[in-house]
PDB file of C-alpha atoms in Angstrom:
ATOM      1  CA  VAL L 133       0.108   0.292  -0.284  1.00 59.00           C
ATOM      2  CA  ALA L 134       0.848   2.970  -0.437  1.00 62.00           C
ATOM      3  CA  GLU L 135       2.047   6.015   1.386  1.00 70.00           C
ATOM      4  CA  ALA L 136      -0.030   9.194   0.391  1.00 72.00           C
ATOM      5  CA  HIS L 137       2.175  12.638   0.936  1.00 75.00           C
ATOM      6  CA  PRO L 138       1.199  16.081   2.062  1.00 75.00           C
ATOM      7  CA  PRO L 139       1.031  18.345  -1.445  1.00 73.00           C
ATOM      8  CA  PRO L 140       3.789  20.327  -1.528  1.00 72.00           C
ATOM      9  CA  LYS L 141       4.260  23.483  -0.133  1.00 70.00           C
ATOM     10  CA  LYS L 142       3.038  26.736  -2.165  1.00 71.00           C
ATOM     11  CA  ARG L 143       5.436  28.600  -3.482  1.00 63.00           C
ATOM     12  CA  THR L 144       6.071  32.048  -2.529  1.00 69.00           C
ATOM     13  CA  GLY L 145       8.946  33.332  -3.232  1.00 69.00           C
ATOM     14  CA  ARG L 146      11.121  35.807  -1.863  1.00 70.00           C
ATOM     15  CA  LYS L 147      11.230  39.172  -0.846  1.00 71.00           C
ATOM     16  CA  PRO L 148      11.815  41.308  -2.864  1.00 70.00           C
ATOM     17  CA  ALA L 149      15.711  43.105  -2.318  1.00 83.00           C
ATOM     18  CA  ALA L 150      14.529  47.072  -2.579  1.00 90.00           C
ATOM     19  CA  THR L 151      11.107  48.524  -2.436  1.00 92.00           C
ATOM     20  CA  ASP L 152       9.309  49.029  -5.695  1.00 92.00           C
ATOM     21  CA  ASP L 153      10.148  53.065  -4.423  1.00 95.00           C
ATOM     22  CA  GLU L 154      13.771  52.543  -4.437  1.00 96.00           C
ATOM     23  CA  LEU L 155      12.862  51.186  -8.135  1.00 96.00           C
ATOM     24  CA  PHE L 156      11.336  54.138  -8.986  1.00 96.00           C
ATOM     25  CA  ALA L 157      14.448  56.295  -7.519  1.00 97.00           C
ATOM     26  CA  ILE L 158      16.856  53.902  -9.421  1.00 97.00           C
ATOM     27  CA  ALA L 159      15.062  53.610 -12.626  1.00 96.00           C
ATOM     28  CA  LEU L 160      14.670  58.109 -13.161  1.00 96.00           C
ATOM     29  CA  THR L 161      18.507  57.650 -13.103  1.00 95.00           C
ATOM     30  CA  ALA L 162      18.374  55.778 -16.033  1.00 96.00           C
ATOM     31  CA  PRO L 163      19.665  57.056 -19.294  1.00 95.00           C
ATOM     32  CA  LEU L 164      16.355  57.026 -21.807  1.00 93.00           C
ATOM     33  CA  GLY L 165      16.363  54.865 -25.031  1.00 92.00           C
ATOM     34  CA  ARG L 166      15.631  56.391 -28.707  1.00 90.00           C
ATOM     35  CA  ASP L 167      13.121  58.127 -29.130  1.00 88.00           C
ATOM     36  CA  GLY L 168      13.746  60.297 -25.101  1.00 88.00           C
ATOM     37  CA  ARG L 169      11.069  56.784 -24.378  1.00 90.00           C
ATOM     38  CA  VAL L 170      12.178  55.103 -21.693  1.00 93.00           C
ATOM     39  CA  SER L 171      13.747  51.075 -21.783  1.00 95.00           C
ATOM     40  CA  SER L 172      13.033  49.054 -19.605  1.00 96.00           C
ATOM     41  CA  ARG L 173      16.532  47.620 -20.738  1.00 96.00           C
ATOM     42  CA  HIS L 174      18.519  50.477 -19.112  1.00 97.00           C
ATOM     43  CA  ILE L 175      16.497  50.591 -16.049  1.00 97.00           C
ATOM     44  CA  GLU L 176      17.209  47.059 -15.978  1.00 97.00           C
ATOM     45  CA  THR L 177      21.760  47.648 -16.281  1.00 97.00           C
ATOM     46  CA  ALA L 178      21.190  50.216 -13.795  1.00 97.00           C
ATOM     47  CA  VAL L 179      19.096  49.023 -10.807  1.00 96.00           C
ATOM     48  CA  ARG L 180      21.879  45.550 -11.486  1.00 95.00           C
ATOM     49  CA  ALA L 181      24.204  47.835 -11.075  1.00 96.00           C
ATOM     50  CA  ARG L 182      23.342  48.381  -7.524  1.00 95.00           C
ATOM     51  CA  GLY L 183      23.922  44.853  -6.890  1.00 93.00           C
ATOM     52  CA  LEU L 184      20.386  43.380  -6.550  1.00 94.00           C
ATOM     53  CA  PRO L 185      17.920  41.985  -8.757  1.00 93.00           C
ATOM     54  CA  LEU L 186      14.755  42.383 -10.739  1.00 93.00           C
ATOM     55  CA  GLY L 187      13.183  40.600 -12.676  1.00 93.00           C
ATOM     56  CA  ARG L 188      10.863  41.155 -15.819  1.00 95.00           C
ATOM     57  CA  ASP L 189       7.788  41.231 -13.442  1.00 95.00           C
ATOM     58  CA  ARG L 190       8.672  44.598 -11.349  1.00 94.00           C
ATOM     59  CA  ARG L 191      10.895  45.675 -14.348  1.00 96.00           C
ATOM     60  CA  ASP L 192       7.939  46.198 -16.869  1.00 97.00           C
ATOM     61  CA  LYS L 193       5.864  47.603 -13.894  1.00 97.00           C
ATOM     62  CA  VAL L 194       8.559  50.348 -12.887  1.00 97.00           C
ATOM     63  CA  THR L 195       8.880  50.918 -16.587  1.00 96.00           C
ATOM     64  CA  ARG L 196       5.867  51.428 -17.628  1.00 96.00           C
ATOM     65  CA  GLN L 197       5.233  53.948 -13.394  1.00 96.00           C
ATOM     66  CA  VAL L 198       8.578  55.978 -15.184  1.00 96.00           C
ATOM     67  CA  GLN L 199       6.317  56.467 -18.482  1.00 94.00           C
ATOM     68  CA  ALA L 200       3.808  58.092 -16.553  1.00 95.00           C
ATOM     69  CA  GLU L 201       6.042  60.127 -14.504  1.00 92.00           C
ATOM     70  CA  LEU L 202       7.883  61.553 -17.823  1.00 88.00           C
ATOM     71  CA  GLY L 203       5.218  61.387 -19.794  1.00 86.00           C
ATOM     72  CA  SER L 204       2.539  63.706 -17.085  1.00 75.00           C
ATOM     73  CA  GLY L 205       5.934  65.750 -17.587  1.00 65.00           C
ATOM     74  CA  ARG L 206       5.830  66.431 -20.995  1.00 59.00           C
ATOM     75  CA  ALA L 207       2.459  67.085 -20.710  1.00 52.00           C
ATOM     76  CA  ASP L 208       2.267  69.747 -17.768  1.00 52.00           C
ATOM     77  CA  ALA L 209       6.069  70.856 -19.334  1.00 50.00           C
ATOM     78  CA  ALA L 210       4.149  72.106 -23.126  1.00 47.00           C
TER      79      ALA L 210
END
């Protein structure tokens, strides 16, 4: 008779090394990409240069936040 094994525990991932606010501040220092647009590659490079890990989901989230911030800044300047 086979023994019943308990179901494996759900993985929750690891705790982020930086808060979203910290990532946002770092992302604002990243150079812009082509046509003055926010570059997720440049943001990822800037974050990793500070020794912080950055997953795709968080990178995409902070990229959208920075693009929205810069977009609203351009609208205010016009």
